[in-house]
Backbone as CSV, one residue per row, in Angstrom:
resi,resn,N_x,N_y,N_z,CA_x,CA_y,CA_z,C_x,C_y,C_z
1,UNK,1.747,10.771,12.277,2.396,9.545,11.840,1.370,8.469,11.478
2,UNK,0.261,8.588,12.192,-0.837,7.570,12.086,-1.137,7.463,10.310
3,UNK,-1.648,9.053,10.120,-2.461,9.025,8.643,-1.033,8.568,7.819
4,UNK,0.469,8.262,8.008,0.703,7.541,6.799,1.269,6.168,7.125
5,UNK,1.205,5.896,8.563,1.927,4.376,8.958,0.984,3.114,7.952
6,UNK,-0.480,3.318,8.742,-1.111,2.549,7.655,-1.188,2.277,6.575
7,UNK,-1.375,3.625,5.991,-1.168,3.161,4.024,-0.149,3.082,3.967
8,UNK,1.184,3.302,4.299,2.472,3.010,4.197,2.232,1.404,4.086
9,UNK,1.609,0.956,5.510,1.830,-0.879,6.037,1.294,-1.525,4.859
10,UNK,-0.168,-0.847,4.424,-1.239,-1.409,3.270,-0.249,-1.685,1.652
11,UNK,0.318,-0.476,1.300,1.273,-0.389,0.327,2.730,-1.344,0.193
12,UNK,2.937,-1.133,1.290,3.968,-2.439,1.798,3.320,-4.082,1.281
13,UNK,2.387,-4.032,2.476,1.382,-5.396,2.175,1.495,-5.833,0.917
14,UNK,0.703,-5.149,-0.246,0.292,-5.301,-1.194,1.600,-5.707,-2.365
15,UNK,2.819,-4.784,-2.186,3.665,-5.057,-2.939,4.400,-6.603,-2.077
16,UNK,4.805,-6.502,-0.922,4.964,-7.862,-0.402,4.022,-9.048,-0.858
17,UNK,2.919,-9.116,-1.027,1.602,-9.910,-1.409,1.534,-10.650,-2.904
18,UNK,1.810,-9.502,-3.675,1.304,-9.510,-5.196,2.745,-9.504,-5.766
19,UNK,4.156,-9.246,-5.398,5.042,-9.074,-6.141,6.507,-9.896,-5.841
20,UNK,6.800,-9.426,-4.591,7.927,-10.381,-4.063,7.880,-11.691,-3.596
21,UNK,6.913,-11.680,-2.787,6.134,-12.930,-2.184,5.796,-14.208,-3.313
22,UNK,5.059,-13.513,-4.428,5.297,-14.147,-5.365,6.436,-15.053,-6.057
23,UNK,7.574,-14.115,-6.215,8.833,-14.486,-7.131,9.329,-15.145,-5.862
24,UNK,9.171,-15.173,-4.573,10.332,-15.511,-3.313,9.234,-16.586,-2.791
25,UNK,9.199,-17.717,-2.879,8.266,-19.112,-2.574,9.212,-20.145,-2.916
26,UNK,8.678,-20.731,-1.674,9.426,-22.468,-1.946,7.739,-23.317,-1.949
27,UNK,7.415,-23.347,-3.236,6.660,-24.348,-3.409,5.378,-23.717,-3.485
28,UNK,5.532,-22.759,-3.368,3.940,-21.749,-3.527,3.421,-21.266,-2.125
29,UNK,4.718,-21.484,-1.358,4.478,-21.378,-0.078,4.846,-19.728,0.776
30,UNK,3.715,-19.383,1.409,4.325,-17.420,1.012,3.362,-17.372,2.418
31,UNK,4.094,-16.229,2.951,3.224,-15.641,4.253,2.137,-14.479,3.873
32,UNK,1.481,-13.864,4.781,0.016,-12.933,3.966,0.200,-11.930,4.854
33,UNK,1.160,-10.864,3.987,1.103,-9.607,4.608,0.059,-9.043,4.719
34,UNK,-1.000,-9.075,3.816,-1.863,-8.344,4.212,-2.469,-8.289,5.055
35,UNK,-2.477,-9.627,5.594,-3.581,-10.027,6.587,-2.444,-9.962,7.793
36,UNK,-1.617,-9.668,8.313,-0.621,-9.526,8.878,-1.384,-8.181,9.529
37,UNK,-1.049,-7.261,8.627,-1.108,-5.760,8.931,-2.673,-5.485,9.120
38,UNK,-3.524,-6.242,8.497,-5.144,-6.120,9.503,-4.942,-7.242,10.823
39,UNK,-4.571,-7.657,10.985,-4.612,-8.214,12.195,-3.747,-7.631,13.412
40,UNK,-2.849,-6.386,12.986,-2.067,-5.796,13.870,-2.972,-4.742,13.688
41,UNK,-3.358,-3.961,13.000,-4.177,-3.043,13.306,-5.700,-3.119,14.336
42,UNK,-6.021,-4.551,13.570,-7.329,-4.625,14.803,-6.760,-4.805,16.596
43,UNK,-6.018,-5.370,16.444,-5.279,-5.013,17.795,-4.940,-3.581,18.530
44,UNK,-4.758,-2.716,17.486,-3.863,-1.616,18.295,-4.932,-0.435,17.877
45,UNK,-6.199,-0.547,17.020,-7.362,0.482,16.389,-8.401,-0.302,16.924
46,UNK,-8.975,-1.286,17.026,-10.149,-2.132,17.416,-11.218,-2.927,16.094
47,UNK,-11.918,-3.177,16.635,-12.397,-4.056,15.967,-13.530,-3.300,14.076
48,UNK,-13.966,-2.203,14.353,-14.957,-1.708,13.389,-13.886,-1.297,12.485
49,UNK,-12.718,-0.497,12.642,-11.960,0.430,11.793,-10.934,-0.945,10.900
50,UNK,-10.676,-2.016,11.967,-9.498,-2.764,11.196,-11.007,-3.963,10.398
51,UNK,-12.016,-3.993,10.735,-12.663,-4.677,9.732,-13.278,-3.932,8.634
52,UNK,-13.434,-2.947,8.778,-13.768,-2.119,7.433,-12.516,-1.748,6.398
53,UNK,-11.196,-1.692,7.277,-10.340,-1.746,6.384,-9.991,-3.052,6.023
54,UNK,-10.516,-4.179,6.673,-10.474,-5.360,6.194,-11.146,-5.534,4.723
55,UNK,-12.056,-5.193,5.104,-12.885,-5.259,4.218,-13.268,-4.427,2.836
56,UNK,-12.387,-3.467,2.837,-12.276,-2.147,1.511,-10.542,-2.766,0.746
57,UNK,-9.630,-3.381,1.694,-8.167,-4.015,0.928,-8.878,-5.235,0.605
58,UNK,-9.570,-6.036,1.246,-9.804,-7.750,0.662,-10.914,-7.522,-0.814
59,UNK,-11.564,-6.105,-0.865,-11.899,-6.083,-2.225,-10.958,-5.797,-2.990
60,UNK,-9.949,-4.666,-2.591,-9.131,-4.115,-3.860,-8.177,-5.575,-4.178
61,UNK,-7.841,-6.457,-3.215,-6.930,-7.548,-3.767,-8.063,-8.353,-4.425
62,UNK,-9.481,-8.373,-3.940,-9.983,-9.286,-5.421,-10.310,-8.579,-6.375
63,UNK,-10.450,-7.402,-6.437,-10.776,-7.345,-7.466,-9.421,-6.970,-8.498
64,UNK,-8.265,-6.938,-7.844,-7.173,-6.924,-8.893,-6.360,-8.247,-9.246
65,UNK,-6.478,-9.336,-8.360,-6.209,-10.289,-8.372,-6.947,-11.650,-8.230
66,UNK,-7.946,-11.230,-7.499,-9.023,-12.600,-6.690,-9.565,-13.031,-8.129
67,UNK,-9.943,-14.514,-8.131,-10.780,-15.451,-8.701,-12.034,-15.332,-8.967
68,UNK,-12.534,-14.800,-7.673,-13.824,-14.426,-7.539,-13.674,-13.591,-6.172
69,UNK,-14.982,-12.465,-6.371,-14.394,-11.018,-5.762,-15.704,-11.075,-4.319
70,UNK,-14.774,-11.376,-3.371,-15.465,-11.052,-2.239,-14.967,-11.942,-1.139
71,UNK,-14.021,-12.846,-1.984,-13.611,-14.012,-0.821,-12.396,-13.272,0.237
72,UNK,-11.709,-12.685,-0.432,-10.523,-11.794,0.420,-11.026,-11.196,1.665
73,UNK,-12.271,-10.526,1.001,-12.986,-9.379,1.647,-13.414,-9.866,2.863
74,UNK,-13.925,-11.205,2.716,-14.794,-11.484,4.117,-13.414,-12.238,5.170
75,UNK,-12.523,-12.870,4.395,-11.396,-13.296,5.395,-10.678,-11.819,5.905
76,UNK,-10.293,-10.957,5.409,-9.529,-9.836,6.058,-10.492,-9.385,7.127
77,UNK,-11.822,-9.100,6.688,-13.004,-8.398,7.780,-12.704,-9.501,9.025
78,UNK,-12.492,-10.746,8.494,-12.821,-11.458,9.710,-11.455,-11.057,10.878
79,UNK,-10.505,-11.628,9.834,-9.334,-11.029,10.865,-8.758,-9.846,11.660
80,UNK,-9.494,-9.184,10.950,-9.797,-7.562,11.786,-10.253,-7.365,12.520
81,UNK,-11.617,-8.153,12.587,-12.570,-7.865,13.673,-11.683,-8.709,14.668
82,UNK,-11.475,-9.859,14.247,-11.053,-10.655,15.574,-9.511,-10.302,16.378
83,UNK,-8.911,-9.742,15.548,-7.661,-8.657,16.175,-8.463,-7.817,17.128
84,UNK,-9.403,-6.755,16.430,-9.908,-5.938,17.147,-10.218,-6.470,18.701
85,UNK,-11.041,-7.615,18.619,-11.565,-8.150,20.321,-10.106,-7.617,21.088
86,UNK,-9.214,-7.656,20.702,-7.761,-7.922,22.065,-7.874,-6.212,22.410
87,UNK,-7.981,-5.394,21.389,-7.830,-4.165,21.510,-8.292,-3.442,22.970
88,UNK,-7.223,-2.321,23.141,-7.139,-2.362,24.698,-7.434,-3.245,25.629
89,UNK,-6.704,-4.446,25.615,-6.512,-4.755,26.602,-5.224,-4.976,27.033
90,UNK,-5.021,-5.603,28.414,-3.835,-5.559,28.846,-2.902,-6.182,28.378
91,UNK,-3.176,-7.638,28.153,-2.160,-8.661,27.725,-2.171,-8.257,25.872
92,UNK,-2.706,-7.439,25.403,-2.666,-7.362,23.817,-1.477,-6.600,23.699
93,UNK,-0.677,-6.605,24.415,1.175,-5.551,24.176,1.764,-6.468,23.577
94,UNK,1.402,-7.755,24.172,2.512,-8.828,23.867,2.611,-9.136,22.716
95,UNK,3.241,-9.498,21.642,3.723,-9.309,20.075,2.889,-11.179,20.070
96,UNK,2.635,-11.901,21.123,1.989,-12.986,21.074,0.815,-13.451,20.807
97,UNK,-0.029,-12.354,20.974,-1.436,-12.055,20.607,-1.938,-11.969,19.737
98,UNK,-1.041,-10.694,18.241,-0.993,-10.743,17.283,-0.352,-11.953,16.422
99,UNK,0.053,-12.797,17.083,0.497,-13.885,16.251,-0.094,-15.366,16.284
100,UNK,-1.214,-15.034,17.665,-1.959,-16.130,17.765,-3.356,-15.758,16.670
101,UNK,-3.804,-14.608,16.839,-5.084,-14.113,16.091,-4.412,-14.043,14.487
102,UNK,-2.863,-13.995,14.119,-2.626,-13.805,12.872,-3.136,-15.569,12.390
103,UNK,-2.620,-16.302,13.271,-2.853,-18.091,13.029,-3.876,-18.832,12.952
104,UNK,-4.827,-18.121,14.023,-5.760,-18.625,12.831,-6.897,-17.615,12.147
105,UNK,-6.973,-16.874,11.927,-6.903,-16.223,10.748,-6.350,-16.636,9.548
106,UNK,-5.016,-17.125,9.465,-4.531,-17.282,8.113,-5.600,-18.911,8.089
107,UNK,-6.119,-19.672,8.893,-6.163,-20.993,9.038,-7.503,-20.847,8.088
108,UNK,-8.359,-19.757,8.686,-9.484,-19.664,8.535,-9.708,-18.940,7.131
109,UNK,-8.671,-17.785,6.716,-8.734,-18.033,5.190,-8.188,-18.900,4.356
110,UNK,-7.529,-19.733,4.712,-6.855,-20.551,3.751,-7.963,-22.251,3.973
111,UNK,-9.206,-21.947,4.745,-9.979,-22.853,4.663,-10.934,-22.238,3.918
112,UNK,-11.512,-21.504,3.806,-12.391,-20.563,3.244,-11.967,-20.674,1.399
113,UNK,-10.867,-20.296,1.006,-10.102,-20.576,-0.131,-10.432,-21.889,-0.504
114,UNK,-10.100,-22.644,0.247,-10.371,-24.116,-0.087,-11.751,-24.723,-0.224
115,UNK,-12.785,-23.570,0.015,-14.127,-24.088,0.703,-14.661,-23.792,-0.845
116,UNK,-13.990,-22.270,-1.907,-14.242,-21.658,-2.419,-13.619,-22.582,-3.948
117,UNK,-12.658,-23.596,-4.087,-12.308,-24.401,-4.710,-13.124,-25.100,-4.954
118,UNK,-13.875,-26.005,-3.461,-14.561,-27.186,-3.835,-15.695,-26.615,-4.401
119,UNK,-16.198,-25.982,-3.988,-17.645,-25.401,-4.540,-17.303,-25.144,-5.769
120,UNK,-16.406,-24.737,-6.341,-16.488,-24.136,-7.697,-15.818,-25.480,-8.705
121,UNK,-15.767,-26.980,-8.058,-15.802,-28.365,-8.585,-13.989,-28.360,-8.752
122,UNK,-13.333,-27.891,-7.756,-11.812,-28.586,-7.967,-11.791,-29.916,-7.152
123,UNK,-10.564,-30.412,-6.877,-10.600,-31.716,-6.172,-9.298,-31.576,-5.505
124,UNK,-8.559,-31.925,-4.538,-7.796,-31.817,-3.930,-7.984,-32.874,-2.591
125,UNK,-6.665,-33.319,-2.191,-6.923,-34.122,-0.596,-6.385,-33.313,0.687
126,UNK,-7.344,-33.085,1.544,-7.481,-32.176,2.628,-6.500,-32.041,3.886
127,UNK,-6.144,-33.131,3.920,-5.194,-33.613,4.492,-3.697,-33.126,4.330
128,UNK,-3.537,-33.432,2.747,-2.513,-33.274,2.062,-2.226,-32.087,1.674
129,UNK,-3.209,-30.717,2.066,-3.082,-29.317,1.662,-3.136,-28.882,2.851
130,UNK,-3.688,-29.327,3.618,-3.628,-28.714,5.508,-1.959,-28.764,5.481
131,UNK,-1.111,-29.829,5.133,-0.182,-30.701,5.629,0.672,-29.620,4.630
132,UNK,1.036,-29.324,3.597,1.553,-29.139,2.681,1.376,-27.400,2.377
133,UNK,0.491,-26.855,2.491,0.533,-25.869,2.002,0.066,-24.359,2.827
134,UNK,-1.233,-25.155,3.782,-1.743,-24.324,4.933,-1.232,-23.747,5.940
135,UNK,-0.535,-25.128,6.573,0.178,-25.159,7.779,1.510,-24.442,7.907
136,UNK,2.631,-24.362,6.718,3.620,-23.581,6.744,3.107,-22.263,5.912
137,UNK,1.938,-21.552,5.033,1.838,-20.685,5.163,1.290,-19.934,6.499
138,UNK,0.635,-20.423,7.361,0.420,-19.999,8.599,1.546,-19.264,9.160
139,UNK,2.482,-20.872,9.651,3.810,-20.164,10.013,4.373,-19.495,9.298
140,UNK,4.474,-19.064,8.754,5.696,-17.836,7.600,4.466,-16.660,8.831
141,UNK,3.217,-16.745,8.136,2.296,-15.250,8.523,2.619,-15.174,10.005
142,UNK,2.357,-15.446,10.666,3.088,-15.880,12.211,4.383,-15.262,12.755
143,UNK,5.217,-15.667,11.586,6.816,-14.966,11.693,6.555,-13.848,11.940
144,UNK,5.999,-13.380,10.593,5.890,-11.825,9.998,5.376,-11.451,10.692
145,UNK,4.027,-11.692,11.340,3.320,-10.907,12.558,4.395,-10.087,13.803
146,UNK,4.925,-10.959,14.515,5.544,-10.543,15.308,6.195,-9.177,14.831
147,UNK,7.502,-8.995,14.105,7.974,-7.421,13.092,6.801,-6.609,13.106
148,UNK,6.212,-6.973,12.529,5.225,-6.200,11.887,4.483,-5.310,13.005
149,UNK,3.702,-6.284,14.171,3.062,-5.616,14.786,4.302,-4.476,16.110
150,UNK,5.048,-4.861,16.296,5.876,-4.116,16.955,6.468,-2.592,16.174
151,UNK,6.440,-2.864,15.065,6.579,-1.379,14.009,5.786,-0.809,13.710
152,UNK,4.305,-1.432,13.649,3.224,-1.077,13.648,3.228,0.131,15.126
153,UNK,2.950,-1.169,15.952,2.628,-0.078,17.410,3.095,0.624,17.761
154,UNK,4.687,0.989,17.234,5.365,2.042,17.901,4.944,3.133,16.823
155,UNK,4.624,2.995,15.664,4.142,3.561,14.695,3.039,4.982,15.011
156,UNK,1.875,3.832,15.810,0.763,4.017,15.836,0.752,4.891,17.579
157,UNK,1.584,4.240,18.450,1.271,5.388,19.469,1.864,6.776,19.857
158,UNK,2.558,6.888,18.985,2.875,8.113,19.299,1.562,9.001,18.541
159,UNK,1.217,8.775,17.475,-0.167,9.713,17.320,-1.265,9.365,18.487
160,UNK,-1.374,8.249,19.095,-2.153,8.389,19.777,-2.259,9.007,21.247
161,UNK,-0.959,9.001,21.752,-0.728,9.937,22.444,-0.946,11.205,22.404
162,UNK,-0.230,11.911,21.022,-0.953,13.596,20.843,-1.755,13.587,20.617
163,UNK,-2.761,12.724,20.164,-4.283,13.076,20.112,-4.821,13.064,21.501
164,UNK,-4.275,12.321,22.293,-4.484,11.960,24.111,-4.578,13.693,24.477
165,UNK,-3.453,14.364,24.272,-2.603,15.787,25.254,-3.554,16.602,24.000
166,UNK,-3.847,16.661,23.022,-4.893,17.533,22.543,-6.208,17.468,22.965
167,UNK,-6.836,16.117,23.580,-7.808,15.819,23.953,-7.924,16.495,25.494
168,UNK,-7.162,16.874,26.089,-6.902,17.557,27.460,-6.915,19.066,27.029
169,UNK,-6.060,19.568,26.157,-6.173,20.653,26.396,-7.481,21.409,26.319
C-alpha cells in the first residue's frame, strides 16, 4: 500500500495545487496540498526520505509552474525535514503535530515567496500580506493537514507493519 499511497497523495497534491485550488479561491486565497502531504510524510517516514521528496516535488512544481526554479524546492525540503524531527515519537500520533509543523511551514514558505518578490524589485506592505493573504492561507493548510495526515497514516502503517512480521521472519 505504501509504494502507491504516496504517489497517489503527490498526484492528488499536485492536481489539488495547480488545478482546483486554483479555480476554488476566495481572493487568491488556497491551502498547499503539497506541502500538506510532505509534512505528513516527514512525520510518519522521517526526516531524509520526506526532505528529498521535498525536494524532487518542489522542483517538479517549479519547474512546471515556479517563477523561478528552486524556491519550492527549498520550502518543501524544509518542511519535510522539520515533519521528519516528530517522527517516531510518541506524541507525533496526534493529528496536532502535523498541523502545527504544517503552520509554520506554510509561514515560512509564504515568507520565503515574499523574500523572493522583494529581491526580484516588487513592492508590497508586509503587514497587509501577513494580514491578508499569509495568515488564512496557513489556516486553510492547517485544515487540510489534519484529513490528510490521518489517511495518510492509516495508509502508511499497515505496510509498515508487514515489513515489521517480514523483518522477523
Amino acid at each position: 500500500m505504501r509504494r502507491f499511497a504516496l504517489p497517489l497523495a503527490f498526484l492528488t497534491g499536485i492536481y489539488l495545487d495547480s488545478i482546483l485550488f486554483c479555480r476554488l479561491n476566495i481572493g487568491g486565497i488556497r491551502p498547499d496540498a503539497l506541502l500538506v502531504v510532505i509534512v505528513s510524510a516527514g512525520v510518519l517516514l522521517g526526516s531524509v526520505k520526506a526532505g528529498i521528496m521535498g525536494v524532487g516535488i518542489g522542483l517538479f512544481m517549479d519547474v512546471l509552474f515556479g517563477p523561478c526554479i528552486g524556491l519550492n524546492a527549498i520550502a518543501y525540503m524544509v518542511a519535510g525535514v522539520t515533519g521528519g524531527l516528530f517522527y517516531q515519537k510518541f506524541y507525533a500520533d496526534n493529528v496536532v503535530v502535523p498541523a502545527m509543523v504544517a503552520a509554520v511551514s506554510a509561514l515560512l514558505k509564504e515568507h520565503i515567496m515574499m523574500l523572493a518578490v522583494r529581491i526580484s524589485g516588487g513592492t508590497f506592505s508586509y503587514f497587509e500580506m501577513l494580514g491578508v493573504y499569509v495568515l488564512p492561507c496557513m489556516l486553510l493548510t492547517v485544515a487540510l493537514t489534519m484529513p490528510v495526515h490521518v489517511v495518510l497514516k492509516r495508509a502508511l502503517s499497515r505496510q509498515v507493519r508487514t515489513e515489521h512480521r517480514a523483518g522477523r521472519a
